mmCIF file of C-alpha atoms in Angstrom:
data_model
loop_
_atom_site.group_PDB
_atom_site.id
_atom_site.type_symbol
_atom_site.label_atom_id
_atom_site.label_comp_id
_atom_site.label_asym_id
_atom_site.label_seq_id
_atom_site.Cartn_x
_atom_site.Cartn_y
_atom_site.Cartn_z
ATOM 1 C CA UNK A 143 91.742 223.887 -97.325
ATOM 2 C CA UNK A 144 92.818 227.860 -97.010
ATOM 3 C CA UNK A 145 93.637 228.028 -100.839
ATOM 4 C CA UNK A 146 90.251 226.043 -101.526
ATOM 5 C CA UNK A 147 88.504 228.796 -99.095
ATOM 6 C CA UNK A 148 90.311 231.778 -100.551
ATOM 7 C CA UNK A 149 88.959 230.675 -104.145
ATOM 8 C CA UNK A 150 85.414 230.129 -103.174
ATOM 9 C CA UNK A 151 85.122 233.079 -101.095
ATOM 10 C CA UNK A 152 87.540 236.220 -102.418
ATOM 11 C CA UNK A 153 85.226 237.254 -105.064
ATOM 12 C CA UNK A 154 82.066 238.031 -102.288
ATOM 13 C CA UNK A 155 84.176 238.433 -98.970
ATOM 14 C CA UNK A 156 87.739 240.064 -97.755
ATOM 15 C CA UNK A 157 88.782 237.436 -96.043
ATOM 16 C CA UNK A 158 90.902 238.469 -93.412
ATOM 17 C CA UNK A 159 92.250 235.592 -90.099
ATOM 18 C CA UNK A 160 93.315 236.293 -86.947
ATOM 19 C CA UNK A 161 94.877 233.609 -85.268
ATOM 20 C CA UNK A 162 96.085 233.642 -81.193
ATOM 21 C CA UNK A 163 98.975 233.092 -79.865
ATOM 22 C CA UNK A 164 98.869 231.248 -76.395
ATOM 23 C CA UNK A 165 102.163 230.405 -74.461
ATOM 24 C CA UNK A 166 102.450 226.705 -75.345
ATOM 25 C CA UNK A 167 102.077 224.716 -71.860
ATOM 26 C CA UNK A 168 99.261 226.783 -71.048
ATOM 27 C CA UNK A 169 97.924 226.108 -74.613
ATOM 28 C CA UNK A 170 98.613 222.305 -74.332
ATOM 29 C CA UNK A 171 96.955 221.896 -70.651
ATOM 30 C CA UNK A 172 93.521 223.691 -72.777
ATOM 31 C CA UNK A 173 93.591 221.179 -75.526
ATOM 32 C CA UNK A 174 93.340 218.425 -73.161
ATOM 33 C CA UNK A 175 90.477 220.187 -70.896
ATOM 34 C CA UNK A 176 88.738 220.659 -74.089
ATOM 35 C CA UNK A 177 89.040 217.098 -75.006
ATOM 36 C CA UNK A 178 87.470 215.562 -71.796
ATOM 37 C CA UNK A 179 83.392 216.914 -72.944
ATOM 38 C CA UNK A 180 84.416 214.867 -76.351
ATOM 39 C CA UNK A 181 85.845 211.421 -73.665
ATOM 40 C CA UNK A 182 82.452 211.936 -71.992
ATOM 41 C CA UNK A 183 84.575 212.039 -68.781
ATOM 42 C CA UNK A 184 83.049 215.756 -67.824
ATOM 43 C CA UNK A 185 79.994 218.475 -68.996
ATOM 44 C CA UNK A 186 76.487 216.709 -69.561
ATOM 45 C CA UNK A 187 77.170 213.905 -71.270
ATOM 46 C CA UNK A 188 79.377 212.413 -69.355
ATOM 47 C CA UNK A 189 79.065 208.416 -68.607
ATOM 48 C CA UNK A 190 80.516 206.440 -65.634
ATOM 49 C CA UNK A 191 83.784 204.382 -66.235
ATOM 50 C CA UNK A 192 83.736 200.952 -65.669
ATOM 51 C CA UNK A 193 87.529 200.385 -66.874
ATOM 52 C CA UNK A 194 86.121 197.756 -69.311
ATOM 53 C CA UNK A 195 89.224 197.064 -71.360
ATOM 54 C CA UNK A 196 87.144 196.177 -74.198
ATOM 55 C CA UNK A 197 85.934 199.705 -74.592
ATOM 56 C CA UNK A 198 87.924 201.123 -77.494
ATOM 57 C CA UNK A 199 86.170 204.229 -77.379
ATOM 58 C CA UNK A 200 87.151 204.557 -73.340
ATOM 59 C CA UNK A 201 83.855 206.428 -73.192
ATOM 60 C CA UNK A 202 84.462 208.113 -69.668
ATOM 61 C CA UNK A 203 87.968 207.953 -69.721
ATOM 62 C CA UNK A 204 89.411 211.027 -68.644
ATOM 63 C CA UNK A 205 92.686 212.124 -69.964
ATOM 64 C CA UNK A 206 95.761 211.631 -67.803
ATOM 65 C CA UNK A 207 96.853 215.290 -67.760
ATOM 66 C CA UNK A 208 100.863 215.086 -67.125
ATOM 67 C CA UNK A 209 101.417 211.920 -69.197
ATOM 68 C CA UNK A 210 99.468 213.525 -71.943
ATOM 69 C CA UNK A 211 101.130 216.890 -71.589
ATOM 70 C CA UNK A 212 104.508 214.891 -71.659
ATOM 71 C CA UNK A 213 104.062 212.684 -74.745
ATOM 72 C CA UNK A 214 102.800 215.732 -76.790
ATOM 73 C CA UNK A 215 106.085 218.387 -75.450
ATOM 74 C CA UNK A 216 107.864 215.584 -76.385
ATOM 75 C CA UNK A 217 107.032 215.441 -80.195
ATOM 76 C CA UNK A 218 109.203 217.668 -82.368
ATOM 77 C CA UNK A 219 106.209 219.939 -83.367
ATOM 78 C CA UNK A 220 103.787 222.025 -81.355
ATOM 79 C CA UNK A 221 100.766 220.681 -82.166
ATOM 80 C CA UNK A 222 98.131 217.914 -80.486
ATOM 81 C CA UNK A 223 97.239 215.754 -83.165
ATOM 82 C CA UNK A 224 93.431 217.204 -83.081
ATOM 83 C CA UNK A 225 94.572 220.495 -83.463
ATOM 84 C CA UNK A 226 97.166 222.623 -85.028
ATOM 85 C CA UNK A 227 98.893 224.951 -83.400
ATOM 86 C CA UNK A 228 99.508 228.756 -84.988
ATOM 87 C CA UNK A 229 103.190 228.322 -86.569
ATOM 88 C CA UNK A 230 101.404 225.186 -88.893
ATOM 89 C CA UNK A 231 98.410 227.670 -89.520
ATOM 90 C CA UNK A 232 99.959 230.833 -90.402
ATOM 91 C CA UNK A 233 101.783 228.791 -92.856
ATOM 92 C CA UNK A 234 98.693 227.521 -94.537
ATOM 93 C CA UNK A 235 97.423 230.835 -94.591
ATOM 94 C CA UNK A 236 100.605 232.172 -96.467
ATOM 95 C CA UNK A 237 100.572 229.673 -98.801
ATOM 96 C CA UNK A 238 97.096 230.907 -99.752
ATOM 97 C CA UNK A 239 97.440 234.126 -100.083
ATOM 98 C CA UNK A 240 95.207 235.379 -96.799
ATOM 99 C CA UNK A 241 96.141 238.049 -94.691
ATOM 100 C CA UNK A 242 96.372 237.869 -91.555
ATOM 101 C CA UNK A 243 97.405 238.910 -87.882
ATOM 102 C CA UNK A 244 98.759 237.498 -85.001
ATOM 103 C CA UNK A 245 96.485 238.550 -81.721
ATOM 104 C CA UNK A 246 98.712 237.605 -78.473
ATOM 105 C CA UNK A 247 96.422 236.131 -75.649
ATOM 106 C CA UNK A 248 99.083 237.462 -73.143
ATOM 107 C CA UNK A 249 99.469 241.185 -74.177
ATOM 108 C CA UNK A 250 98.388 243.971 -71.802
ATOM 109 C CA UNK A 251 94.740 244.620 -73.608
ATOM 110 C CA UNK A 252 91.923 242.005 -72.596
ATOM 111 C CA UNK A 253 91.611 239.679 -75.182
ATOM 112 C CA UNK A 254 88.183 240.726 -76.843
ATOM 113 C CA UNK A 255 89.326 244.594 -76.741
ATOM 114 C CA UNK A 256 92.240 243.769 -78.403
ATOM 115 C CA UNK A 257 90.195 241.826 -81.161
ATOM 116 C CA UNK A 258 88.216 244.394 -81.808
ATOM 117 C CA UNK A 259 90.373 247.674 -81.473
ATOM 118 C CA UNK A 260 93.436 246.742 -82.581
ATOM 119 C CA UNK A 261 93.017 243.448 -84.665
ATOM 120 C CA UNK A 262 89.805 244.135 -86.627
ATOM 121 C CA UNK A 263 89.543 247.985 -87.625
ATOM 122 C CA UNK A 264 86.717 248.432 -88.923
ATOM 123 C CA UNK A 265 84.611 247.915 -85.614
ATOM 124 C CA UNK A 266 84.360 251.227 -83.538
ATOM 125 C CA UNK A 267 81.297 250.305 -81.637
ATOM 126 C CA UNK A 268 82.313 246.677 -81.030
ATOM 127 C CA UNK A 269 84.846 247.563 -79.582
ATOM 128 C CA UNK A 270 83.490 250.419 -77.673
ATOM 129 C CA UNK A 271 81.376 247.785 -76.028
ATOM 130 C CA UNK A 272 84.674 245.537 -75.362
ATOM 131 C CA UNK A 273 85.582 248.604 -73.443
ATOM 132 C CA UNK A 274 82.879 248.438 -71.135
ATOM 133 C CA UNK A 275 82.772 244.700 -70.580
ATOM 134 C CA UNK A 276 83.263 242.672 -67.190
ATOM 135 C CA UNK A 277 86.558 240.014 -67.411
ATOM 136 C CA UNK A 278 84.916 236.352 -67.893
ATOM 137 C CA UNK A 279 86.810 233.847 -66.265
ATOM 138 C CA UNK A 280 87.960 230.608 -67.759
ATOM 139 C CA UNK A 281 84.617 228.439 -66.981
ATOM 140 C CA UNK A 282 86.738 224.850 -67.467
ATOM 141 C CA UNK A 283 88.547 224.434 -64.496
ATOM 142 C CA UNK A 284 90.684 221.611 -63.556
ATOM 143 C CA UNK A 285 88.414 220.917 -60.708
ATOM 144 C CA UNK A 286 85.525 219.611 -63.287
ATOM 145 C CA UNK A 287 87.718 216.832 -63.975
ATOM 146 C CA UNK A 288 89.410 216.216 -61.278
ATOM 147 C CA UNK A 289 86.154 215.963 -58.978
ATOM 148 C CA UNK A 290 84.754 213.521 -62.080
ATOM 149 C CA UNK A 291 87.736 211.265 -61.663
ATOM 150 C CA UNK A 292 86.744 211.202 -57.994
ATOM 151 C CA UNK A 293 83.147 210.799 -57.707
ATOM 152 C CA UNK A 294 83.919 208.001 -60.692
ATOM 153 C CA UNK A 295 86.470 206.254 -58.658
ATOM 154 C CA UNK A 296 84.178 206.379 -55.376
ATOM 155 C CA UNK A 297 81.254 205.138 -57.417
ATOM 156 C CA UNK A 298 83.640 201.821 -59.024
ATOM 157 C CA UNK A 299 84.402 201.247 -55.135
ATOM 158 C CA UNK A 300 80.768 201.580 -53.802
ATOM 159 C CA UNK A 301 81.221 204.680 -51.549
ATOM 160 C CA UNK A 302 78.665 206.280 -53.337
ATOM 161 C CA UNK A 303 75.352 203.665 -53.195
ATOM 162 C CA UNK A 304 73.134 205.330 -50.152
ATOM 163 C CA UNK A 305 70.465 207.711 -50.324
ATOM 164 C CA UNK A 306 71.272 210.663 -48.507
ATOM 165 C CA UNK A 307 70.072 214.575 -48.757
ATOM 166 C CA UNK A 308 71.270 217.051 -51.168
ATOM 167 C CA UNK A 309 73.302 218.712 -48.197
ATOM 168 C CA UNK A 310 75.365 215.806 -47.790
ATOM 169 C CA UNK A 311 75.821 216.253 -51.767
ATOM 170 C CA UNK A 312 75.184 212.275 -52.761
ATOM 171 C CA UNK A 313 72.305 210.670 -54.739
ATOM 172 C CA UNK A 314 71.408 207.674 -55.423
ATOM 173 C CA UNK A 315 71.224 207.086 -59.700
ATOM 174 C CA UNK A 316 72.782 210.510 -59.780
ATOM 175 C CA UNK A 317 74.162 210.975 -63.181
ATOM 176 C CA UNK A 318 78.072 211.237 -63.019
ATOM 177 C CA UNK A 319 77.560 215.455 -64.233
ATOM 178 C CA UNK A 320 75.621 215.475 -61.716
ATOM 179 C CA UNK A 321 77.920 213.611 -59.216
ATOM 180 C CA UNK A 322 80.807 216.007 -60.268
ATOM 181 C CA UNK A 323 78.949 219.367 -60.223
ATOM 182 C CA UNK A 324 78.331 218.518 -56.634
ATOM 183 C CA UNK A 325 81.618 217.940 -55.705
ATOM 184 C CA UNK A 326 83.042 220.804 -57.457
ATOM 185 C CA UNK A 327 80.259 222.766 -55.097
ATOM 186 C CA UNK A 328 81.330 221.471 -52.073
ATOM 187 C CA UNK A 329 84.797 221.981 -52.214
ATOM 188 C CA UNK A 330 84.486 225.885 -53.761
ATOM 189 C CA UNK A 331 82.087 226.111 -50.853
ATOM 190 C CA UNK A 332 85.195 224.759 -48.452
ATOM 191 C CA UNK A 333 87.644 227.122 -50.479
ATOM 192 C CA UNK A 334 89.523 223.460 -51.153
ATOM 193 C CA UNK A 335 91.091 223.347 -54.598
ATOM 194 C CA UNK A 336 92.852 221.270 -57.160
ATOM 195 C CA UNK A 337 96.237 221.775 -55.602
ATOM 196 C CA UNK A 338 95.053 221.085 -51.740
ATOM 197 C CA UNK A 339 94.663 217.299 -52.858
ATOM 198 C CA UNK A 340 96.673 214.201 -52.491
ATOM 199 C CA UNK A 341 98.518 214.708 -56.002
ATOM 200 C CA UNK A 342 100.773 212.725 -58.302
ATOM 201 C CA UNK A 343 103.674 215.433 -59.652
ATOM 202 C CA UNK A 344 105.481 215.442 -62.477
ATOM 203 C CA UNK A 345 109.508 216.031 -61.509
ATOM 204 C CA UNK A 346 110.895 219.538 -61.685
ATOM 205 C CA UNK A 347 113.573 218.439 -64.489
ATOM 206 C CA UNK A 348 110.806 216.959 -66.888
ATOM 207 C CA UNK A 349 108.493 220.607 -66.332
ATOM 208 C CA UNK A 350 112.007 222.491 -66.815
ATOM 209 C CA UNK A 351 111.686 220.814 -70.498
ATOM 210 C CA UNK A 352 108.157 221.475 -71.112
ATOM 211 C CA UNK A 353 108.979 225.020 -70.130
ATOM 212 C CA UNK A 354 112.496 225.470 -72.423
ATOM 213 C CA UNK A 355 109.654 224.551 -75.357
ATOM 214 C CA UNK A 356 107.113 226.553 -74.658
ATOM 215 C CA UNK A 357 109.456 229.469 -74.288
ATOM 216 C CA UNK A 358 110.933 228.597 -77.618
ATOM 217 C CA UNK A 359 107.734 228.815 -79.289
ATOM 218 C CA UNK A 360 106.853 232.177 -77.869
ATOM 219 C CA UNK A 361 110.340 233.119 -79.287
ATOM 220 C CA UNK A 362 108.942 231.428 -82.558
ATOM 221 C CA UNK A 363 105.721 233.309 -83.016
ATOM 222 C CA UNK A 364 105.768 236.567 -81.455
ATOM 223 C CA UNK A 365 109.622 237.269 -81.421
ATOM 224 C CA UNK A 366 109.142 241.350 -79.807
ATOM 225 C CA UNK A 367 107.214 240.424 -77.485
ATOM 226 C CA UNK A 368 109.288 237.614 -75.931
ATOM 227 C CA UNK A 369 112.734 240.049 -76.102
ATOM 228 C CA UNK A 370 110.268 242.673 -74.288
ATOM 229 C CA UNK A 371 110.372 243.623 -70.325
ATOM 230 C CA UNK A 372 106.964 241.521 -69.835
ATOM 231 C CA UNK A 373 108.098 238.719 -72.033
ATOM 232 C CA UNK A 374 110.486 235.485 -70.988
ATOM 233 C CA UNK A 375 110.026 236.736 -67.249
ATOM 234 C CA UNK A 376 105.867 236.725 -67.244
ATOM 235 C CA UNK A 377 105.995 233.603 -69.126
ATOM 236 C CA UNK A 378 108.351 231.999 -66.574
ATOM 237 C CA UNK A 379 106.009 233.452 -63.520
ATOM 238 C CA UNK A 380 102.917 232.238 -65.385
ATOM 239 C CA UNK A 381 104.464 228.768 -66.016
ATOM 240 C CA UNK A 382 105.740 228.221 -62.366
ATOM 241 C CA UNK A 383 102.498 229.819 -61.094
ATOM 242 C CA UNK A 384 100.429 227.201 -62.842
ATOM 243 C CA UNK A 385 103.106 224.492 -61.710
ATOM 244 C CA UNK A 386 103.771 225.012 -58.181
ATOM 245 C CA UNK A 387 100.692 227.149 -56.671
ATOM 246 C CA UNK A 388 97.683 225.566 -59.131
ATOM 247 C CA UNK A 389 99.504 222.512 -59.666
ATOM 248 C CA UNK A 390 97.425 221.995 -62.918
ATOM 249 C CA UNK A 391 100.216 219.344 -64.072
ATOM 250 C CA UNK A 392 99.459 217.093 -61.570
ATOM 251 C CA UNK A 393 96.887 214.001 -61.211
ATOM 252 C CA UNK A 394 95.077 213.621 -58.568
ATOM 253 C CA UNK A 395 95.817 210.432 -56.468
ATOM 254 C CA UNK A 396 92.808 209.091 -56.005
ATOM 255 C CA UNK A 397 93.704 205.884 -54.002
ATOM 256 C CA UNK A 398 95.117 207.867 -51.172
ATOM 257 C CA UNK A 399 92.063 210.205 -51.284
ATOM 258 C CA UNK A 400 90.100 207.472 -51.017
ATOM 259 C CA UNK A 401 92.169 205.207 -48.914
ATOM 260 C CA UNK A 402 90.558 204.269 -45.201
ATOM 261 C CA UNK A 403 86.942 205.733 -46.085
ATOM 262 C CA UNK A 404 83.687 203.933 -46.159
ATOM 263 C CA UNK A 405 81.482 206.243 -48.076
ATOM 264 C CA UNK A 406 80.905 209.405 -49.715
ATOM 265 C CA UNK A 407 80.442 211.165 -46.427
ATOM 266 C CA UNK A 408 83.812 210.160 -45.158
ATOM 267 C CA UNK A 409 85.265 211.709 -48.336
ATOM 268 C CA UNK A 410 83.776 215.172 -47.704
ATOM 269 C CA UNK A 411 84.448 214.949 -44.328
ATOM 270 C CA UNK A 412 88.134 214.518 -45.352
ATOM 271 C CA UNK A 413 88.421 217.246 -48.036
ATOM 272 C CA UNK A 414 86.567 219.661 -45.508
ATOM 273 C CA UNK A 415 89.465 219.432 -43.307
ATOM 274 C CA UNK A 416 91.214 222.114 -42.785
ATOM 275 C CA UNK A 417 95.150 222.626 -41.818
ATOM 276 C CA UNK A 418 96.223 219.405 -43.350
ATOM 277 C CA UNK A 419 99.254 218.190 -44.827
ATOM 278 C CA UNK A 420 98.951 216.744 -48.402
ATOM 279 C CA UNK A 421 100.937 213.501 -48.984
ATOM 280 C CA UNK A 422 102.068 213.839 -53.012
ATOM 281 C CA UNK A 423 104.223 211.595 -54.537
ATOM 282 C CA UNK A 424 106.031 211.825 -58.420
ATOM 283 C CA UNK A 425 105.397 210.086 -61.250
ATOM 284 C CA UNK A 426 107.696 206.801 -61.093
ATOM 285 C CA UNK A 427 107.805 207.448 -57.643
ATOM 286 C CA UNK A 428 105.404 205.955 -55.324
ATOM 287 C CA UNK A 429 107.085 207.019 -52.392
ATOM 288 C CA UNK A 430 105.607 209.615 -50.378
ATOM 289 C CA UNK A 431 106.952 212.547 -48.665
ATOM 290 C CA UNK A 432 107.661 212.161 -44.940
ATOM 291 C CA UNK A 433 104.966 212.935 -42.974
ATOM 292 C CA UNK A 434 104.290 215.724 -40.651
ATOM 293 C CA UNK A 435 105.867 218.170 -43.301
ATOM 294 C CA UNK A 436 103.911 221.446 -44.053
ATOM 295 C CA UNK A 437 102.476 222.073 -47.580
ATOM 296 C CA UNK A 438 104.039 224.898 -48.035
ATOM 297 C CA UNK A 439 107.361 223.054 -47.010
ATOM 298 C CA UNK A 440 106.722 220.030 -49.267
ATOM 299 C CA UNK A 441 106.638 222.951 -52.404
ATOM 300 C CA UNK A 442 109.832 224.377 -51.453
ATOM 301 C CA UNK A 443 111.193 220.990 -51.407
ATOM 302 C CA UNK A 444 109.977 220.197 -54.625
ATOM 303 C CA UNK A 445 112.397 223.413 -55.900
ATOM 304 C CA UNK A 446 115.090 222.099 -54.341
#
C-alpha cells in the first residue's frame, strides 16, 4: 500500500508521515472505545441488545473492556487486528521509501503544537494558532459505554417501561443514545463516575503484565524518551492512575447495580447516593469484598 502510494503520488506531492506514538495500554483501551460507534453499542446509531445468540453481527454488543484488553496484551504483537500499531507502520513506510517522524502523544508540547511546530516545518501560522488554542478534552469517555450497558441492561429487565418527565431522565420509546446520554447527564450532574460503580476488576498480577508490555513498547519506539527523567516513571503514574483512580479496566457489574430495584427511578436514586461503599469483585472471582469497608480502603487492598 505505502510503496503503491509513494509511486502514484512522488511525482506531484512530498509525501512526508507522521505517525504517534501512544503508551500502549492507553492506546489499546482507545481502540476498543473507538470500536463501540462501529458495535452500535454507543453514539447515534446505537440499537438495543436483545442477547439474541443468533445475531452474528452482535449489533449492540458492547465490547467487554478487560477481557478484550487481555486477549489483545496477550498476542505477541502490538497491534488490534483492525488496526496497526506504529512499530508495523514505520516499517511499511521504510520499506517504501517515505520519510517520516515519530510525534510522541506524551511529550511536554500539546499534541497539535507539537504537530505543527516541531513535526511539520513549514507551518508558521498554523502553528502560531496551536499556540493560542484551548486543551480539548478526550470527548469518548468510558462513561458513554458504561451508562449504555446500563440503561441496555435495565431496559432487557423492564425497569425502564413508564412514562415519566425528562427530570427523572426516562422515556418511554427513548432511543438507547438517547437513554445513555441521559444517564451520562445525571451522573456528571451527581459528580458520580465510572470508578464510583459496582465494578468487576481485573487482578493486580494480570495489569502488572499489561503494564511490563506497554513499557516495552515505549522502550521499542521512542527509546530517549523512555531512558529520560519523565519517561518509565510518568508512564507507570499514568498506567496506575488509569488503573486504580479511573478504573478504566474494569466492567461495570451491572447485576449488582441493578440488583433489588424496581425501576429506573430506583437506579438513580441509588447512583445519587452519596458516601457509599462500592462492592467490586475480580474477574474469576465472584466473591465480594467484605462489607462495611471504605472505598478508599478496598483500593489499598487491591495493592496489597
Amino acid at each position: 500500500y505505502y510503496a503503491a502510494l509513494n509511486t502514484v503520488l512522488s511525482s506531484d506531492w512530498n509525501l512526508f508521515y507522521v505517525v504517534t506514538y501512544r503508551r500502549y495500554a492507553e492506546w489499546l483501551l482507545s481502540a476498543i472505545k473507538e470500536n463501540n460507534p462501529k458495535a452500535k453499542c454507543t453514539d447515534r446509531e446505537s440499537e438495543w441488545d436483545s442477547y439474541d445468540r443468533n445475531d452474528r453481527q452482535k449489533h449492540g454488543r458492547c465490547e467487554d473492556i478487560w477481557n478484550k484488553v487481555k486477549g489483545l496484551a496477550g498476542r505477541p504483537d502490538y497491534n488490534t487486528g483492525r488496526y496497526l500499531n506504529i512499530d508495523n507502520t514505520t516499517l511499511y513506510l521504510q520499506a517504501a521509501g517515505i520519510p517520516f517522524t515519530i510525534l510522541n502523544f506524551h511529550g511536554e508540547k500539546h499534541i497539535t503544537e507539537a504537530f505543527y511546530c516541531d513535526s511539520i516545518k513549514s507551518t508558521p501560522h498554523a502553528c502560531l494558532q496551536s499556540l493560542k488554542q484551548k486543551t480539548v478534552s478526550n470527548a469518548k469517555t468510558i462513561l458513554e459505554s458504561t451508562c449504555s450497558i446500563i440503561v441496555n441492561e435495565a431496559k432487557m429487565r423492564g425497569l425502564m417501561v413508564t412514562t415519566m418527565t425528562n427530570t427523572n431522565y426516562d422515556k418511554k420509546n427513548q432511543t438507547r443514545h438517547e437513554a445513555a446520554i441521559s444517564c451520562v447527564d445525571f451522573m456528571e450532574r451527581n459528580q458520580v463516575s465510572h470508578a464510583d460503580l459496582p465494578l468487576i476488576c481485573p487482578r493486580r498480577i494480570e495489569l502488572e503484565k499489561l503494564l511490563d508490555k506497554s513499557l516495552k513498547f515505549e522502550a521499542l519506539m521512542v527509546p530517549d524518551f523512555f531512558k529520560s527523567d519523565k519517561g518509565e516513571s510518568m508512564h507507570r503514574n499514568s498506567f496506575w492512575k488509569m488503573v486504580d483512580e479511573k478504573k478504566e479496566l474494569c466492567n461495570v457489574n451491572v447485576d449488582e447495580l441493578l440488583k433489588g430495584k424496581n425501576s429506573w427511578g430506583d437506579v438513580l436514586e441509588y447512583l445519587a447516593k452519596k458516601n457509599y461503599t462500592r462492592p467490586m469483585t475480580y474477574f474469576n472471582d465472584h466473591t465480594h469484598l467484605s462489607k462495611g469497608r471504605s472505598y478508599n480502603k478496598t483500593i489499598k487492598d487491591v495493592h496489597a
